[in-house]
Amino acid sequence: MLSKAAGGRPAKPSFVSYVSPEEIHIKEPAGKEVNPYLLPGELLLCEASTVFKYVQEDGSNRGTYGKLVCTNFKVAFLGYESASDDNEPQFKNKVIGESDITLHCIDQIYGVYDEKKKSLYGQLKKYPEKLIIYSKDFRVFHFCLRCTKEEEVKRIVSGIVHHSQTPKLLKRLFLFSYASAAPNSPDAKNRTVMFDTFKDWHEELERTKGNVKYEVVSVNEGYRVSEKLPLYFVVPKSFLKSVTESILVHQGRGIPIWCWSCHNGAALLKMSAFPKEQDDSALQMPKFLDGIYKTIHAPPYEVLKMDDLSSSLPSLQDIQTAYTRFKQLFLIDNSTHFWDTDVKWFSLLESTNWLEIIRRCLKKAVEVVEQLERQTTNVLLIEENASDLCCVISSLVQVMMDSYCRTKFGFQSLIQKEWVIGGHSFLDRCNHLRKSDKEEAPVFLLFLDCVWQLVQQYPPAFEFTETYLTVLSDSLYIPIFSTFFFNSQHQKDTIVSGESHNAQSSPFRLLTVWDWSVQFEPKAQALLNNPLYAEKPKPDKSQRKTTRFKHHRQLSLPLTQTKSSPKRGFFREETDHLIKNILGKRISKLINSSEELHSNFREFYDSWHCKPVDFHGLLLPHIEGPEIKVWTQRYLRWIPEAQLLGGGTVAIATKFLDVMEEVQKLQKQMDEEHSQTAPEDADAVPTLRNSARLSSLFPFALLQRHSLKPVLPTSTWKDLEDEEDLAKRDDEFVDLSGAD
C-alpha cells in the first residue's frame, strides 16, 4: 500500500520501466524457421532476426515480430505469426508479397536516432534503432531494431541502403538474373502488338487508313543509320527520298514521324527539335525545316500546324518538382500525421501544382483533337527528343479519338508504339540505376494519371479498370519485366544480343509486363477488366446522366473559396463553377474558362459536351478545376483513415456485379433450354468476397482497419475534444414561449 505525503496526496510511484512496449511481447518462432520465397535468380544477401514491424496507422506500439531480409531483388519482412485466412488478400501478387518492396521501389530510407529522423545513404558511422522505408507505391514501413543483435543490425541496414540507394550498372539489374534462370513461356493469349516488326507497323497503317499518304521505312534496320530511332517507323511518302540523307546529316532530328491517322485523313506526327546552339555544319537548318513544311503542307496532305510542346507545357523539372511535393501528401507515418495535415489539405494540394499540370496536358490534347477532328489539319508535335511530352500528348489524343486504344490490348499496344518503341527513356526518367536525379521525371505516371481522369469520367468507355492502371504503375518498379527498364529499343537489343551470345544454354529472352499471368492468377486478373464496358455504341442521353459522379471532399478540388486568390491558380474558377451549377447552366459556359481558351476550341468543346456520349466515339474530358481529381486508389490505398467501409466505388461495383451475375445465370439457363453451350472462354464476372466488409480501396485494402480518430477535420476534432462528454450532461430546457 502506498504511503501518503504530508499534504494528503498519494506518493508518486517509484518504479520506472526501461523496457519498451514492443519488447514485452516478443514471440520467437515456434519450432520452425521462416525463410523467404526466392524467385529464379534471386539471392539472399543479408538478414536480421527479431525485428519488430509496427502497425503504422494507429501511432501505437502494436505490431509483429519477424525476420527482415534483403535480396538482390527486394526487401522482405517475414512475420513469425502467419496471417489468418480471413486477412488473406483476394488480389494477391505472385511476385511481390504484401510486406515486400523491390529495391527499385524504395524511395527514401530514414533512421531514427533518439527519436530524431535522419536520412540514410552512403557509409553509416552509427546505426539507427528504428528504420523507416518509404516506397514509390506509397507504402510506409516502420521497423524497430532494438531487440535485434548489433551485428545483424549493421548488416541489414548497410545492405538495404547499399543495394537500393547506390548507383548500379545496367547489366547488374535483377532483370538479367531472372531472365537467365527463369523458364520463359510467353502468354499465347497476349494479343498486344509489340511494334518491333515491319508487319506490325504496316498493319497499324492499314487499320487507321493511313497507308495512302504514309509508308513504313526500314532504312534503320540493324541501327545502321541512327541509334536513336527504332528499327521501323512511318514517314510521309513524299519524304521517302530524303529520309536517309536527313537521318545521316541531322542524327535523327527533324524527321516528321507518323503517330496516327484520323478518319478524315488528318494525321498526328512528331519530330525531334534541333538544338538551340548550332554549329557551322547546320547553317542550312531553316531551309531544311521550310522544306519539311512545304512537303507535308502541299496536296494531297492537309494543312500542317506545328506545336512546340516545350513552350506550351511545363518542363520536365517542373513536373518532377510538382510530383515530389504531391507524393509527400500521401506518405503518412501514422494517424497523428494524417490528422495534423488534414485541416490544410486543399492548400497543400494546390501548392503542389500536380493537378494543374494534369489539366494542362488534357487541355493540350483536346486542342490537338480539335485541330485534327474539326479543322482537318495535320498536327506536328515538336520536342527536343520527341520522347517525353510528345508521348503524353500523342497517346492522350489517340485514347480520346480511337476507341481501339480504350480496349486493354489496344491500350497496351499504344504504350508499346508511343513509349517503348517511341524511345521514352524509362531507365533515366524512373532513375532505375540511381545515377542522376537530374534526369528523373514521372512522365509516364503523368500520362497514366491523365488516362485515369478519363476512366473515372467515362467508365463504360474503357475495357480496363482503374485497378489495371494502378497495377501498371506499380509494374514500373518490378525488374523482371523489360518493358520499363530501357531507354531505347537499341539499348535493349544491344544488351539482349550480348547476353544471348554469352549464354551457353537456352536463348536469352526478357519478359514483357503485358503477360499478366506472371503476377496474378486468373481470378485476380478478372479485376483488371471492366464488367461495365460498353461493347457497342449506344448513344443515349440517359446514359450520360448515369455515368457522372458527384465530387468527393478529399478527391477533387473544392467548389468554393473562402478568399479570392489574387493569382491565377487552380481554384480560380471554383466560385463561378458553383454559381453556374446552382443556376442550372453547364460548366463549359464559365466566363473565366472562355478567357483562357481560344474561341474555336471553346466552341468545339462546348458543342461536344452538349451531345450524348458515344462511348465508342470521340471522348473529351471535363477540364475545369473541380473535375480534375486525385487518383484515389493509387495514392490513398494504404491509408486506413481514407477508407470507407462498404462505400465508395466498391459499393457501386458490388451492386452492378450482383446484377450481372444474375443475368449470366439466366443466360446460362436459356442456353441450356435451347441446347446451346456457353463459350468456354467467356469471362466470368468476378465475385467480391464479403462485400459488406470491403473498404472503398478494394482490392488493395481488403478490410477496414479502424483509425483512432473519426473522419472529421482536425479543427472540428479538437473542438470536440475540448467539450465535456455530452452523455454526462443533463438536458437543458429552454422556454421559448415567453420570449418577446
XYZ file of C-alpha atoms in Angstrom:
740
model
C 0.000 0.000 0.000
C 1.368 3.409 -0.969
C 2.105 5.806 1.846
C 0.676 9.341 1.782
C 2.677 12.524 1.915
C 2.093 15.284 4.449
C -0.323 17.082 2.172
C -2.539 14.011 1.938
C -1.643 13.323 -1.683
C -0.522 9.829 -2.646
C 3.184 9.490 -3.324
C 4.299 9.059 -6.939
C 5.264 5.505 -7.924
C 8.984 4.948 -7.686
C 9.071 2.209 -10.354
C 10.382 3.219 -13.788
C 10.265 0.771 -16.717
C 13.264 0.750 -19.026
C 11.712 -1.849 -21.306
C 9.959 -0.539 -24.399
C 6.399 -1.744 -25.013
C 7.431 -3.693 -28.106
C 9.981 -5.678 -26.058
C 7.363 -7.057 -23.678
C 5.557 -9.342 -26.115
C 8.440 -10.849 -28.066
C 7.365 -14.033 -29.801
C 10.202 -16.090 -31.182
C 9.493 -18.576 -33.977
C 7.752 -21.600 -32.516
C 9.899 -24.523 -33.596
C 10.243 -23.532 -37.251
C 12.407 -21.184 -39.229
C 10.843 -18.639 -41.566
C 12.572 -18.430 -44.930
C 11.854 -16.061 -47.825
C 10.379 -17.215 -51.100
C 13.043 -16.631 -53.742
C 12.414 -16.159 -57.445
C 14.677 -17.793 -60.049
C 17.983 -15.943 -59.961
C 17.202 -14.267 -56.612
C 19.943 -14.453 -53.956
C 19.709 -13.806 -50.218
C 22.228 -11.086 -49.306
C 21.629 -10.347 -45.607
C 19.023 -10.843 -42.887
C 18.156 -9.858 -39.341
C 16.022 -11.703 -36.791
C 13.739 -10.377 -34.043
C 12.776 -7.266 -35.997
C 9.582 -5.543 -34.882
C 7.308 -4.267 -37.677
C 4.964 -1.541 -36.496
C 1.331 -1.171 -37.433
C 1.792 2.291 -38.844
C -1.743 3.584 -38.996
C -2.599 3.945 -35.299
C 0.577 5.539 -33.951
C 0.831 2.960 -31.144
C 3.460 0.326 -30.498
C 1.371 -2.530 -31.844
C 2.917 -4.764 -34.464
C 4.543 -8.123 -35.021
C 7.982 -9.688 -34.793
C 9.725 -11.410 -37.640
C 12.753 -11.557 -39.880
C 13.875 -8.745 -42.182
C 15.770 -9.905 -45.281
C 17.421 -8.213 -48.242
C 17.983 -9.966 -51.583
C 19.227 -8.799 -54.966
C 15.556 -8.230 -55.860
C 13.664 -6.999 -52.803
C 13.449 -6.200 -49.100
C 11.008 -8.527 -47.353
C 9.604 -8.915 -43.863
C 8.674 -12.439 -42.743
C 6.389 -12.464 -39.709
C 6.746 -15.213 -37.127
C 2.961 -15.392 -36.946
C 1.255 -16.480 -40.147
C -1.642 -14.320 -41.340
C -5.129 -15.713 -40.943
C -7.124 -16.766 -43.987
C -9.633 -14.019 -43.214
C -6.976 -11.355 -43.786
C -5.538 -13.031 -46.890
C -5.802 -10.509 -49.727
C -8.039 -11.530 -52.599
C -5.935 -9.523 -55.056
C -2.595 -11.212 -54.448
C 0.524 -10.560 -56.479
C 2.528 -13.729 -57.132
C 5.798 -11.809 -57.467
C 5.569 -9.157 -54.746
C 4.200 -10.020 -51.308
C 2.266 -7.714 -49.029
C 5.407 -6.995 -46.970
C 7.841 -6.977 -49.903
C 9.449 -3.941 -51.519
C 11.524 -4.265 -54.658
C 14.836 -2.432 -54.457
C 13.756 -0.174 -57.326
C 10.538 0.708 -55.495
C 12.370 2.069 -52.431
C 12.141 5.840 -52.497
C 13.641 7.079 -49.215
C 15.222 5.418 -46.170
C 15.318 7.060 -42.744
C 16.854 6.034 -39.458
C 15.589 7.109 -36.041
C 18.260 8.193 -33.544
C 16.979 9.275 -30.117
C 13.516 9.982 -31.581
C 15.037 12.099 -34.393
C 14.604 11.036 -38.028
C 17.633 11.193 -40.308
C 18.032 10.257 -43.977
C 20.307 7.243 -44.577
C 22.739 6.997 -47.504
C 26.356 6.059 -48.163
C 28.593 4.690 -45.419
C 26.990 4.761 -41.975
C 29.029 5.553 -38.868
C 26.166 4.958 -36.467
C 23.237 2.598 -36.893
C 19.648 3.537 -36.022
C 17.308 1.976 -33.508
C 14.402 2.293 -35.920
C 14.238 2.021 -39.705
C 11.622 3.752 -41.880
C 11.273 2.890 -45.580
C 9.140 4.965 -47.955
C 8.246 3.199 -51.189
C 7.342 4.641 -54.594
C 3.946 2.918 -54.436
C 3.194 4.986 -51.281
C 3.641 2.305 -48.648
C 5.456 3.227 -45.426
C 7.248 0.566 -43.367
C 8.404 1.085 -39.782
C 10.872 -1.393 -38.259
C 12.226 -1.407 -34.701
C 15.749 -2.862 -34.321
C 16.163 -2.544 -30.554
C 15.809 -6.270 -29.939
C 17.992 -7.255 -32.900
C 21.619 -8.250 -32.460
C 24.051 -5.435 -33.162
C 25.914 -7.285 -35.931
C 22.662 -8.141 -37.670
C 21.549 -4.517 -37.452
C 24.746 -3.378 -39.148
C 24.424 -5.937 -41.921
C 20.747 -5.422 -42.697
C 20.796 -1.599 -42.578
C 24.008 -1.320 -44.591
C 22.735 -3.913 -47.067
C 19.401 -2.201 -47.677
C 20.983 1.247 -48.046
C 23.740 -0.002 -50.357
C 21.645 -2.149 -52.680
C 18.781 0.348 -53.024
C 20.495 3.750 -52.999
C 23.928 3.407 -54.628
C 24.401 3.713 -58.435
C 24.228 0.490 -60.435
C 25.345 -0.855 -63.779
C 22.652 -1.797 -66.270
C 23.901 -5.372 -66.606
C 23.715 -5.808 -62.807
C 19.950 -5.358 -62.690
C 17.928 -8.293 -61.403
C 16.171 -8.233 -64.759
C 19.022 -10.222 -66.326
C 19.484 -12.624 -63.410
C 15.823 -13.544 -63.582
C 15.779 -13.898 -67.378
C 18.767 -16.242 -67.257
C 17.288 -18.523 -64.596
C 13.522 -18.428 -65.171
C 11.757 -20.587 -67.745
C 10.281 -18.350 -70.412
C 6.866 -19.399 -71.677
C 5.155 -16.451 -73.403
C 1.428 -15.955 -72.933
C -0.361 -17.307 -76.007
C -3.447 -15.163 -75.265
C -1.481 -11.915 -75.302
C -2.579 -10.007 -78.406
C -0.581 -6.889 -77.663
C 1.129 -5.503 -80.764
C 4.810 -5.022 -79.922
C 5.675 -2.823 -82.958
C 9.108 -4.412 -83.322
C 8.489 -5.751 -86.836
C 7.751 -4.212 -90.229
C 4.449 -6.105 -90.308
C 3.196 -4.524 -87.079
C 3.634 -1.002 -88.428
C 2.119 -1.871 -91.798
C -0.993 -3.334 -90.139
C -1.352 -0.244 -87.940
C -1.236 1.939 -91.050
C -3.972 -0.137 -92.659
C -6.095 -0.102 -89.504
C -6.062 3.703 -89.350
C -6.355 4.127 -93.169
C -3.063 5.995 -93.186
C -1.367 3.823 -95.803
C -2.461 6.132 -98.656
C -0.193 9.031 -97.685
C 2.316 7.389 -95.330
C 4.668 4.436 -95.566
C 6.781 2.257 -93.274
C 10.535 2.627 -93.808
C 13.245 0.118 -92.911
C 16.317 2.254 -93.597
C 17.361 1.878 -89.958
C 17.423 -1.931 -89.850
C 20.359 -3.035 -87.735
C 20.576 0.582 -86.496
C 22.959 1.250 -89.334
C 21.735 4.835 -89.695
C 20.748 6.026 -86.203
C 20.704 4.527 -82.702
C 18.060 6.991 -81.534
C 15.374 5.863 -83.966
C 13.569 2.489 -83.884
C 14.169 -0.189 -86.475
C 10.971 0.673 -88.318
C 8.913 3.847 -88.376
C 6.450 5.666 -90.621
C 7.034 8.869 -92.615
C 5.115 10.752 -95.341
C 5.567 9.164 -98.752
C 6.771 12.466 -100.176
C 9.594 12.408 -97.628
C 10.938 8.971 -98.612
C 13.612 10.268 -100.969
C 15.320 12.450 -98.385
C 14.744 10.390 -95.237
C 18.075 8.533 -95.322
C 20.071 11.680 -96.014
C 18.207 13.563 -93.278
C 18.924 10.864 -90.707
C 22.618 10.791 -91.537
C 23.082 14.554 -91.570
C 20.908 15.504 -88.599
C 21.244 12.328 -86.463
C 17.551 11.516 -86.498
C 16.331 15.038 -85.759
C 13.972 16.945 -87.991
C 12.158 13.868 -89.301
C 8.327 14.034 -89.184
C 7.405 10.622 -87.778
C 3.817 9.445 -88.123
C 1.859 8.575 -84.962
C -1.773 8.108 -86.004
C -4.269 8.986 -88.746
C -7.766 10.364 -88.197
C -10.826 9.108 -90.078
C -10.899 12.307 -92.158
C -7.325 11.866 -93.400
C -5.610 14.270 -90.995
C -2.594 12.821 -89.219
C -0.729 13.305 -85.971
C 3.055 13.474 -86.310
C 6.011 14.172 -84.038
C 9.510 15.464 -84.601
C 12.688 15.904 -82.589
C 13.666 19.558 -82.438
C 17.107 20.796 -83.358
C 19.434 22.013 -80.622
C 19.270 25.738 -79.989
C 23.037 26.099 -80.400
C 24.002 25.108 -83.947
C 27.456 24.579 -85.379
C 28.691 25.611 -88.816
C 27.510 22.372 -90.436
C 23.884 23.165 -89.635
C 23.572 26.673 -91.047
C 21.023 25.450 -93.577
C 18.642 24.240 -90.868
C 15.931 26.848 -91.535
C 15.850 25.831 -95.203
C 15.530 22.189 -94.139
C 12.570 22.948 -91.864
C 10.960 25.026 -94.573
C 11.317 22.087 -96.952
C 9.606 19.754 -94.492
C 6.767 22.214 -94.032
C 6.209 22.609 -97.768
C 6.408 18.835 -98.321
C 3.715 17.938 -95.791
C 1.677 21.082 -96.314
C 1.254 20.509 -100.062
C -1.518 18.301 -101.540
C -2.549 15.547 -101.092
C -1.669 16.340 -97.484
C -3.835 18.521 -95.298
C -2.797 21.864 -93.851
C 0.032 21.456 -91.360
C 0.191 23.065 -87.924
C 3.272 22.821 -85.731
C 3.072 22.789 -81.947
C 6.230 23.253 -79.881
C 5.346 21.476 -76.619
C 8.346 22.899 -74.779
C 6.755 26.357 -74.926
C 3.167 25.360 -74.177
C 3.586 22.711 -71.443
C 5.569 22.529 -68.178
C 9.206 21.485 -68.314
C 10.408 18.125 -67.015
C 11.881 19.881 -63.993
C 8.511 21.459 -63.211
C 6.828 18.060 -63.495
C 9.390 16.434 -61.192
C 9.124 19.249 -58.625
C 5.339 19.096 -58.598
C 5.246 15.319 -58.196
C 7.849 15.399 -55.403
C 5.647 17.784 -53.438
C 2.483 15.912 -54.342
C 3.645 12.475 -53.196
C 4.621 13.807 -49.772
C 0.916 14.307 -49.043
C 0.381 10.535 -49.138
C 3.475 9.216 -47.380
C 1.775 9.156 -43.983
C 3.731 7.920 -40.953
C 0.766 7.461 -38.618
C -2.727 8.655 -37.760
C -1.436 11.718 -35.914
C 0.428 12.812 -39.023
C -2.718 12.320 -41.096
C -4.963 14.418 -38.860
C -2.391 17.176 -38.393
C -2.270 17.778 -42.151
C -5.972 17.213 -42.784
C -7.009 20.777 -41.986
C -4.519 22.096 -44.581
C -5.394 19.521 -47.235
C -6.639 21.789 -50.017
C -3.946 24.431 -49.630
C -1.257 21.745 -49.644
C -2.850 20.077 -52.656
C -2.958 23.285 -54.660
C 0.602 24.238 -53.763
C 1.939 21.047 -55.364
C 0.623 22.115 -58.818
C 0.339 18.438 -59.864
C -3.380 18.554 -60.688
C -2.862 21.756 -62.644
C -0.209 20.018 -64.773
C -2.672 17.178 -65.444
C -5.295 19.721 -66.506
C -2.858 21.460 -68.852
C -1.910 18.178 -70.522
C -5.550 17.216 -71.025
C -6.321 20.687 -72.357
C -3.437 20.494 -74.830
C -4.619 17.076 -76.008
C -8.148 18.436 -76.564
C -6.693 21.316 -78.578
C -4.888 18.830 -80.834
C -8.086 16.781 -81.156
C -9.959 19.889 -82.258
C -7.379 20.598 -84.967
C -7.500 17.023 -86.244
C -11.248 16.455 -85.987
C -12.782 19.828 -86.768
C -10.155 21.735 -88.737
C -8.894 18.614 -90.596
C -5.288 19.725 -90.261
C -2.140 17.698 -89.773
C -0.547 18.371 -86.384
C 3.213 18.119 -85.906
C 4.273 17.905 -82.243
C 7.806 19.186 -81.647
C 10.007 18.460 -78.643
C 13.737 18.231 -78.021
C 13.824 14.427 -78.276
C 10.148 13.791 -79.076
C 10.126 11.134 -76.354
C 8.580 12.774 -73.281
C 5.705 15.251 -73.624
C 5.237 14.144 -77.233
C 4.480 10.664 -75.889
C 1.991 12.084 -73.372
C 0.029 14.235 -75.829
C 0.092 11.834 -78.787
C -1.081 8.959 -76.562
C -3.864 11.021 -74.970
C -5.096 12.147 -78.385
C -5.348 8.544 -79.553
C -7.133 7.462 -76.359
C -9.687 10.245 -76.887
C -10.220 9.662 -80.616
C -9.634 5.934 -81.171
C -11.891 3.507 -79.269
C -9.429 0.681 -80.001
C -6.949 2.385 -77.671
C -9.548 2.148 -74.903
C -9.509 -1.655 -75.001
C -6.933 -3.450 -72.893
C -4.875 -4.846 -75.761
C -5.253 -1.621 -77.730
C -4.033 0.440 -74.777
C -1.055 -1.867 -74.277
C -0.242 -1.671 -77.990
C -0.435 2.123 -77.773
C 2.130 2.173 -74.950
C 4.383 -0.122 -76.949
C 4.162 2.117 -80.024
C 4.428 5.572 -78.481
C 6.518 4.905 -75.369
C 8.587 1.717 -75.581
C 9.424 1.739 -79.297
C 8.991 5.519 -79.402
C 12.121 5.858 -77.300
C 10.923 7.123 -73.916
C 13.878 6.975 -71.516
C 12.291 4.810 -68.821
C 15.677 3.969 -67.337
C 16.583 7.633 -66.789
C 13.121 9.040 -66.079
C 12.485 6.415 -63.369
C 16.116 6.658 -62.189
C 16.356 2.865 -62.005
C 20.175 2.965 -61.894
C 20.285 5.726 -59.231
C 22.867 7.618 -61.272
C 21.382 11.068 -61.829
C 18.429 12.775 -60.186
C 18.564 15.489 -62.870
C 17.128 13.133 -65.498
C 14.347 11.817 -63.264
C 10.772 12.868 -64.103
C 7.476 10.946 -63.708
C 6.348 11.495 -67.310
C 4.760 8.069 -67.733
C 2.975 8.361 -64.381
C 1.654 11.732 -65.555
C 0.197 10.026 -68.618
C -1.441 7.282 -66.518
C -2.921 9.915 -64.208
C -4.388 11.725 -67.223
C -5.875 8.456 -68.506
C -7.351 7.798 -65.056
C -9.175 11.138 -65.280
C -10.844 9.875 -68.455
C -11.584 6.470 -66.929
C -13.311 7.931 -63.884
C -15.310 10.389 -66.023
C -16.412 7.784 -68.610
C -16.168 4.269 -67.061
C -18.194 2.389 -69.740
C -15.850 3.619 -72.491
C -12.858 1.623 -71.210
C -12.364 -2.122 -71.237
C -9.927 -1.904 -68.318
C -10.424 -0.624 -64.781
C -8.593 1.819 -62.552
C -7.128 -1.238 -60.807
C -5.443 -2.081 -64.103
C -3.891 1.398 -64.248
C -2.762 1.161 -60.616
C -1.111 -2.226 -61.165
C 0.517 -0.912 -64.335
C 2.012 1.995 -62.386
C 3.339 -0.458 -59.769
C 4.936 -2.559 -62.515
C 7.306 0.316 -63.298
C 9.416 -0.864 -60.367
C 9.337 -4.654 -60.818
C 12.640 -5.592 -62.517
C 11.590 -8.893 -64.031
C 9.901 -7.185 -66.998
C 11.923 -5.444 -69.694
C 9.133 -3.064 -70.733
C 10.084 -0.185 -68.423
C 13.809 -0.739 -67.882
C 15.461 0.581 -71.050
C 15.959 3.979 -72.651
C 15.513 2.813 -76.226
C 14.953 -0.189 -78.431
C 18.605 -0.040 -79.486
C 19.787 -0.239 -75.875
C 17.591 -3.256 -75.216
C 18.544 -5.104 -78.414
C 22.252 -4.500 -77.795
C 22.105 -5.874 -74.259
C 19.952 -8.857 -75.223
C 22.172 -9.831 -78.143
C 25.238 -9.639 -75.913
C 23.653 -11.734 -73.177
C 22.394 -14.281 -75.712
C 25.913 -14.586 -77.106
C 27.290 -15.236 -73.611
C 24.531 -17.684 -72.667
C 25.592 -21.298 -73.011
C 22.186 -22.973 -72.802
C 18.760 -21.648 -73.818
C 18.336 -18.362 -75.708
C 18.171 -15.237 -73.582
C 14.637 -13.754 -73.551
C 13.162 -10.984 -71.457
C 9.597 -10.941 -70.134
C 7.078 -8.291 -71.070
C 4.820 -6.709 -68.477
C 1.779 -7.447 -70.661
C 1.857 -11.108 -69.594
C -0.323 -10.557 -66.516
C -0.309 -14.280 -65.644
C 3.190 -13.786 -64.223
C 1.823 -11.513 -61.496
C -1.785 -12.629 -60.995
C -3.982 -15.688 -61.009
C -6.994 -15.705 -63.372
C -9.417 -14.640 -60.614
C -7.251 -11.647 -59.784
C -6.842 -10.779 -63.467
C -10.629 -10.535 -63.747
C -10.441 -7.396 -61.580
C -8.382 -5.727 -64.312
C -11.303 -5.992 -66.763
C -14.252 -3.620 -66.642
C -17.540 -5.574 -66.480
C -19.433 -2.389 -67.400
C -17.523 -1.877 -70.643
C -19.913 -0.893 -73.451
C -19.373 -3.438 -76.209
C -21.378 -1.466 -78.773
C -22.007 2.261 -79.035
C -25.406 3.177 -77.641
C -25.823 6.951 -77.758
C -28.477 7.729 -75.184
C -28.962 10.851 -73.083
C -29.942 8.774 -70.066
C -26.549 7.032 -70.133
C -24.773 10.353 -69.863
C -26.555 11.228 -66.635
C -25.863 7.895 -65.018
C -22.128 7.957 -65.731
C -21.420 11.240 -63.996
C -20.442 11.009 -60.359
C -20.611 13.512 -57.574
C -17.457 15.042 -56.216
C -15.911 13.642 -53.032
C -14.447 16.019 -50.484
C -10.890 14.789 -50.456
C -10.723 13.523 -54.031
C -11.290 16.676 -56.057
C -10.718 20.366 -55.771
C -13.254 22.388 -53.742
C -16.103 24.175 -55.458
C -15.962 27.327 -53.333
C -13.325 29.579 -51.847
C -13.341 31.422 -48.560
C -10.989 34.046 -50.022
C -10.413 35.151 -53.551
C -6.957 34.259 -54.720
C -5.004 37.167 -56.246
C -3.060 34.842 -58.537
C -4.203 32.691 -61.411
C -4.341 29.270 -59.856
C -6.188 26.019 -59.973
C -9.071 27.314 -57.844
C -9.814 30.471 -59.817
C -12.988 29.105 -61.391
C -14.451 27.485 -58.271
C -16.879 30.221 -57.157
C -18.322 30.723 -60.628
C -18.473 26.943 -61.003
C -20.763 26.653 -58.000
C -22.942 29.580 -59.119
C -23.365 28.115 -62.580
C -24.361 24.767 -61.085
C -26.972 26.449 -58.904
C -28.380 28.291 -61.910
C -28.591 25.023 -63.816
C -26.081 26.011 -66.503
C -23.226 23.943 -67.896
C -19.676 24.162 -66.604
C -18.410 24.976 -70.067
C -20.207 28.353 -70.042
C -17.936 29.813 -67.348
C -16.639 33.253 -68.204
C -13.211 32.540 -66.745
C -12.830 29.444 -68.894
C -13.623 31.332 -72.102
C -10.867 33.792 -71.276
C -8.274 31.039 -71.227
C -9.341 29.051 -74.286
C -9.461 30.037 -77.930
C -12.874 30.686 -79.404
C -12.606 27.807 -81.896
C -11.523 25.417 -79.223
C -14.228 26.577 -76.802
C -16.937 26.248 -79.452
C -15.771 22.728 -80.293
C -15.511 21.801 -76.599
C -18.976 23.189 -75.764
C -20.604 21.607 -78.789
C -19.310 18.152 -77.935
C -20.374 18.323 -74.287
C -23.908 19.277 -75.333
C -24.359 15.977 -77.157
C -24.924 12.451 -75.777
C -21.726 10.484 -75.197
C -20.816 7.807 -77.711
C -18.554 5.515 -75.705
C -17.043 4.140 -78.914
C -16.573 7.559 -80.476
C -14.748 10.727 -79.567
C -14.239 11.389 -75.842
C -13.405 14.808 -74.451
C -12.599 15.118 -70.739
C -14.005 17.770 -68.432
C -11.001 20.000 -67.805
C -12.419 22.523 -65.341
C -10.689 22.710 -61.949
C -13.054 20.624 -59.803
C -13.299 17.908 -62.469
C -9.604 17.030 -62.113
C -9.424 14.707 -59.129
C -6.893 12.828 -57.062
C -6.292 9.264 -58.223
C -7.759 7.807 -55.054
C -6.878 4.171 -55.445
C -3.219 4.703 -56.227
C -2.396 7.429 -53.726
C -4.695 6.634 -50.784
C -4.945 2.832 -50.850
C -2.591 2.277 -47.894
C -4.096 4.969 -45.620
C -6.821 3.474 -43.375
C -8.215 6.898 -42.484
C -9.149 7.429 -46.127
C -11.143 4.207 -46.393
C -14.925 3.944 -46.381
C -16.261 0.651 -45.055
C -18.687 -0.765 -47.617
C -18.702 2.519 -49.511
C -17.096 4.285 -52.429
C -16.770 2.721 -55.855
C -16.700 -0.789 -54.386
C -20.307 -0.410 -53.208
C -21.405 0.605 -56.701
C -19.380 -2.180 -58.296
C -20.876 -4.743 -55.924
C -24.431 -3.886 -56.980
C -23.526 -3.987 -60.660
C -21.730 -7.311 -60.318
C -24.661 -8.856 -58.459
C -26.996 -7.894 -61.301
C -24.551 -9.129 -63.946
C -24.092 -12.430 -62.138
C -27.856 -12.926 -62.114
C -28.014 -12.082 -65.829
C -25.292 -14.637 -66.553
C -27.221 -17.325 -64.672
C -30.374 -16.537 -66.617
C -28.434 -16.583 -69.873
C -26.977 -19.954 -68.952
C -30.443 -21.334 -68.241
C -31.726 -20.058 -71.582
C -28.772 -21.617 -73.400
C -29.417 -24.958 -71.714
C -33.089 -24.834 -72.708
C -32.116 -24.210 -76.308
C -29.359 -26.874 -76.110
C -26.635 -24.324 -76.571
C -23.434 -24.465 -74.591
C -21.876 -21.276 -73.344
C -18.485 -20.400 -74.846
C -15.609 -21.825 -72.844
C -13.533 -18.661 -72.987
C -16.296 -16.435 -71.635
C -15.000 -14.330 -68.767
C -16.887 -14.915 -65.556
C -17.969 -11.939 -63.507
C -15.584 -11.560 -60.534
C -17.305 -12.013 -57.194
C -16.432 -9.743 -54.281
C -15.899 -11.843 -51.180
C -17.574 -10.448 -48.058
C -18.595 -7.313 -49.926
C -20.171 -5.827 -46.805
C -16.740 -5.768 -45.135
C -14.807 -4.394 -48.095
C -13.430 -0.878 -47.970
C -13.587 1.778 -50.648
C -9.970 0.966 -51.556
C -10.655 -2.624 -52.591
C -8.913 -4.696 -53.886
C -5.687 -3.392 -52.321
C -7.158 -2.826 -48.853
C -9.485 -5.752 -48.148
C -10.738 -4.924 -44.658
C -11.001 -1.578 -42.948
C -8.633 -1.025 -40.055
C -10.135 1.456 -37.658
C -8.470 4.784 -37.041
C -8.052 6.353 -33.646
C -9.932 9.473 -34.704
C -13.168 9.929 -36.668
C -13.183 11.222 -40.201
C -13.594 14.875 -39.241
C -11.415 17.892 -39.955
C -8.693 18.372 -37.366
C -10.132 21.663 -36.160
C -13.542 20.077 -35.569
C -11.980 17.132 -33.764
C -10.037 19.420 -31.433
C -13.166 21.418 -30.679
C -14.965 18.220 -29.735
C -12.079 17.165 -27.503
C -12.353 20.409 -25.522
C -16.063 19.915 -24.858
C -17.425 17.930 -21.953
C -18.847 14.468 -22.527
C -22.312 15.130 -23.896
C -23.612 11.874 -22.464
C -22.902 13.083 -18.911
C -24.634 16.436 -19.315
C -28.256 16.987 -18.323
C -30.678 18.083 -20.976
C -31.286 21.815 -20.886
C -34.843 23.137 -21.060
C -35.295 26.435 -22.851
C -38.692 28.126 -22.593
C -39.322 29.945 -25.842
C -42.988 30.676 -25.206
C -42.289 33.771 -23.145
C -39.730 35.228 -25.460
C -40.698 38.568 -26.921
